[in-house]
RNA sequence: GGAGAGGUGACCGAGUGGCCGAAGGUGCAUGAUUGGAAAUCAUGUGUACCCGCAAGGGUACCGAGGGUUCGAAUCCCUCCCUCUCCGCCA
């Protein structure tokens, strides 16, 4: 969330940000009104509390001297009742202000291109050129079925539409990719590996900004009031929730987790095969940085994710998300998209975002700067990368005329020496 | 799941109704001492919010939330977490 003081002192900054996102600025005006009311009540009740504290102290002293304090106590009790009544209003006002704050999205960074929606996202880089095929390239679904890598029919039987069941070499490829991605990020990019819970509480979800706004998109276990994580960003960013980080910044963490998304409202979009799933696997990168370095760190985070795609020899492009397409908590974001020749399109495999102090303020993650002041860190994260679409690209790009698939060389050791996927005999 | 013991500041630890935002110790910072250090001595050392141009003042916080009281770290209730033992289980 944004700093209420900053909104108070510079409401136009927030209004401009909301405008750029294509969101209404009414929330700012409402919030300013709520904040003013809140402070008025707070000042009032604190004055009364000050009076009560002084009077109570006096009663204590009088009692020690053995004097009668009945009248004084009655008077203070009266003040106490006023305080109790006011406290109720203060709390209501604070809750309302907080609710308002939680619903206001982050303000886009000045470098974010202005635009209405994803059509306005500029492509800022492209690596490699799509391969020319001497035959009509098959989709990952055709390839996977022929090679026995996954079985959507059986997945639907046990779980329903939108779930993947990997089999044989397909299952091994999942395991190998997870290990490969974690190896590269820990060995070559300086990240520390963590293995977090996949179920988190509402506090964690609020800390990273999924709650309260995105409640509809998540699986929730009502009996225990727990949520299935939609991304490792949630548990990993909450690693330091309500803490002052006592390590030198930046802190770099990486984690593999399954990810769970209800994808409510996604019906009708690309739902076949591996492209959009209710459960998928992902290796995530998370950074905690000082405010001064977060934008430089965003560039290296993106480079770390890109490095994976380069090593695997895949064709990809980078988009800078425009103001209108930015997610709720992000101040700036890049998307990495892989070329999928069978699918004849680009598939998003990573979003690399800087949230500035938006998540840190919600989650209470701070550090001590060189002058010893407590400040909120900046948090960043990016996929490094999501597995299913990576598999789509690997299969569709590596396919041969006979339907076999040549694997990228770095994966061969992770596949037990297998360099080409062929149907099981 | 059952029984018991606990949760106090960066850390250890005292504190059973007012003199407690909290003793004492450790750590840390600054100064004195020293050639330099150790030791020693002195001083300082939480966070959030509100009022104020500022200086400064106020409120709250002793796991969380309620309650009793003129007054709660201290008493009562609920919940969470940690530890020990038992049960169960991968």
Tab-separated table of C-alpha atoms in Angstrom, chain A residues 273-424:
chain	number	residue	atom	x	y	z
A	273	UNK	CA	-2.831	-28.118	-23.064
A	274	UNK	CA	-0.181	-26.694	-20.775
A	275	UNK	CA	-0.727	-23.034	-21.481
A	276	UNK	CA	-3.184	-22.183	-18.715
A	277	UNK	CA	-3.482	-24.479	-15.706
A	278	UNK	CA	-5.012	-24.418	-12.248
A	279	UNK	CA	-1.842	-25.954	-10.903
A	280	UNK	CA	1.608	-25.477	-12.363
A	281	UNK	CA	5.218	-25.417	-11.285
A	282	UNK	CA	7.469	-22.405	-11.157
A	283	UNK	CA	10.854	-21.312	-9.911
A	284	UNK	CA	10.644	-17.794	-8.545
A	285	UNK	CA	13.238	-15.109	-7.897
A	286	UNK	CA	12.726	-12.604	-5.082
A	287	UNK	CA	14.874	-9.627	-4.082
A	288	UNK	CA	14.866	-7.350	-1.072
A	289	UNK	CA	16.802	-4.169	-1.856
A	290	UNK	CA	17.390	-0.626	-0.680
A	291	UNK	CA	15.180	2.018	-2.304
A	292	UNK	CA	18.237	3.490	-3.994
A	293	UNK	CA	19.150	0.331	-5.896
A	294	UNK	CA	15.829	-1.311	-6.690
A	295	UNK	CA	15.620	-0.217	-10.318
A	296	UNK	CA	19.144	-1.397	-11.063
A	297	UNK	CA	18.239	-4.667	-9.329
A	298	UNK	CA	15.148	-4.981	-11.512
A	299	UNK	CA	17.403	-4.998	-14.572
A	300	UNK	CA	19.650	-7.750	-13.176
A	301	UNK	CA	16.606	-9.736	-12.047
A	302	UNK	CA	15.329	-9.618	-15.601
A	303	UNK	CA	18.782	-10.590	-16.874
A	304	UNK	CA	18.797	-13.587	-14.515
A	305	UNK	CA	15.483	-14.793	-15.918
A	306	UNK	CA	16.561	-14.085	-19.504
A	307	UNK	CA	19.771	-16.012	-18.934
A	308	UNK	CA	17.774	-19.211	-18.525
A	309	UNK	CA	16.051	-18.715	-21.856
A	310	UNK	CA	19.353	-17.903	-23.556
A	311	UNK	CA	21.076	-20.971	-22.167
A	312	UNK	CA	18.233	-23.117	-23.452
A	313	UNK	CA	18.602	-21.525	-26.874
A	314	UNK	CA	15.018	-20.324	-26.996
A	315	UNK	CA	13.638	-17.392	-28.936
A	316	UNK	CA	12.081	-14.769	-26.719
A	317	UNK	CA	11.171	-11.130	-26.501
A	318	UNK	CA	10.846	-8.637	-23.662
A	319	UNK	CA	7.889	-6.358	-23.210
A	320	UNK	CA	7.661	-3.373	-20.922
A	321	UNK	CA	4.198	-3.373	-19.416
A	322	UNK	CA	2.385	-0.090	-19.922
A	323	UNK	CA	0.626	1.765	-17.117
A	324	UNK	CA	-2.758	0.261	-17.959
A	325	UNK	CA	-1.502	-3.331	-17.902
A	326	UNK	CA	0.506	-3.152	-14.688
A	327	UNK	CA	-0.568	-5.497	-11.911
A	328	UNK	CA	-2.032	-4.063	-8.715
A	329	UNK	CA	1.117	-3.960	-6.598
A	330	UNK	CA	3.761	-3.309	-9.272
A	331	UNK	CA	5.416	0.020	-10.010
A	332	UNK	CA	7.210	-1.353	-13.052
A	333	UNK	CA	7.172	-4.691	-14.822
A	334	UNK	CA	8.761	-6.545	-17.723
A	335	UNK	CA	7.255	-9.625	-19.323
A	336	UNK	CA	9.399	-12.264	-21.006
A	337	UNK	CA	7.660	-14.133	-23.813
A	338	UNK	CA	8.810	-17.306	-25.512
A	339	UNK	CA	8.186	-18.043	-29.164
A	340	UNK	CA	6.124	-21.200	-29.642
A	341	UNK	CA	6.133	-22.229	-33.321
A	342	UNK	CA	3.400	-24.879	-33.049
A	343	UNK	CA	1.186	-22.495	-31.170
A	344	UNK	CA	2.302	-19.735	-33.575
A	345	UNK	CA	2.460	-17.204	-30.776
A	346	UNK	CA	4.366	-15.746	-27.869
A	347	UNK	CA	3.897	-17.196	-24.407
A	348	UNK	CA	4.543	-15.265	-21.228
A	349	UNK	CA	6.935	-17.222	-18.992
A	350	UNK	CA	8.092	-14.521	-16.622
A	351	UNK	CA	6.983	-11.228	-15.152
A	352	UNK	CA	9.752	-9.259	-13.479
A	353	UNK	CA	8.424	-6.519	-11.230
A	354	UNK	CA	9.583	-3.858	-8.841
A	355	UNK	CA	7.011	-3.198	-6.137
A	356	UNK	CA	9.098	-0.478	-4.494
A	357	UNK	CA	7.901	-0.251	-0.863
A	358	UNK	CA	4.297	-1.153	-1.698
A	359	UNK	CA	4.546	-4.730	-0.426
A	360	UNK	CA	7.124	-3.908	2.239
A	361	UNK	CA	4.777	-1.383	3.831
A	362	UNK	CA	1.934	-3.892	3.875
A	363	UNK	CA	4.166	-6.654	5.156
A	364	UNK	CA	6.243	-4.531	7.546
A	365	UNK	CA	9.635	-5.388	6.031
A	366	UNK	CA	12.299	-2.849	6.952
A	367	UNK	CA	16.033	-2.312	7.075
A	368	UNK	CA	18.340	0.097	8.817
A	369	UNK	CA	20.057	2.521	6.458
A	370	UNK	CA	23.615	3.831	6.886
A	371	UNK	CA	22.368	6.602	9.163
A	372	UNK	CA	20.626	4.039	11.341
A	373	UNK	CA	17.104	5.022	10.285
A	374	UNK	CA	14.475	2.352	9.835
A	375	UNK	CA	13.090	2.354	6.314
A	376	UNK	CA	10.966	0.029	4.223
A	377	UNK	CA	12.881	-2.151	1.766
A	378	UNK	CA	11.963	-2.427	-1.872
A	379	UNK	CA	10.751	-5.852	-2.977
A	380	UNK	CA	11.090	-7.334	-6.446
A	381	UNK	CA	10.248	-10.638	-7.975
A	382	UNK	CA	10.194	-12.453	-11.244
A	383	UNK	CA	9.617	-15.937	-12.530
A	384	UNK	CA	12.793	-17.722	-13.303
A	385	UNK	CA	10.750	-19.264	-14.967
A	386	UNK	CA	7.307	-20.892	-15.146
A	387	UNK	CA	7.596	-24.507	-16.231
A	388	UNK	CA	4.593	-25.429	-18.374
A	389	UNK	CA	5.068	-22.775	-21.032
A	390	UNK	CA	8.796	-23.373	-20.971
A	391	UNK	CA	8.035	-27.008	-21.777
A	392	UNK	CA	5.746	-25.907	-24.595
A	393	UNK	CA	8.568	-23.873	-26.126
A	394	UNK	CA	11.156	-26.611	-25.636
A	395	UNK	CA	8.928	-29.168	-27.362
A	396	UNK	CA	7.692	-26.996	-30.182
A	397	UNK	CA	11.119	-25.516	-30.952
A	398	UNK	CA	13.026	-28.772	-30.656
A	399	UNK	CA	10.663	-30.858	-32.761
A	400	UNK	CA	11.915	-32.735	-35.767
A	401	UNK	CA	10.115	-33.859	-38.905
A	402	UNK	CA	9.631	-37.340	-37.422
A	403	UNK	CA	7.960	-35.953	-34.290
A	404	UNK	CA	10.901	-36.500	-31.988
A	405	UNK	CA	12.234	-33.601	-29.934
A	406	UNK	CA	15.872	-32.601	-29.516
A	407	UNK	CA	16.446	-31.280	-26.021
A	408	UNK	CA	18.547	-28.198	-25.250
A	409	UNK	CA	22.063	-29.399	-24.317
A	410	UNK	CA	22.045	-28.003	-20.732
A	411	UNK	CA	19.091	-30.271	-19.908
A	412	UNK	CA	20.697	-33.494	-21.097
A	413	UNK	CA	22.501	-34.218	-17.790
A	414	UNK	CA	19.233	-33.585	-15.968
A	415	UNK	CA	17.488	-36.125	-18.207
A	416	UNK	CA	19.908	-38.903	-17.409
A	417	UNK	CA	21.855	-38.352	-20.630
A	418	UNK	CA	18.834	-38.408	-22.912
A	419	UNK	CA	19.240	-35.753	-25.615
A	420	UNK	CA	16.211	-36.551	-27.727
A	421	UNK	CA	12.655	-37.462	-26.805
A	422	UNK	CA	11.228	-40.320	-28.853
A	423	UNK	CA	8.074	-42.409	-28.383
A	424	UNK	CA	8.437	-45.284	-25.980
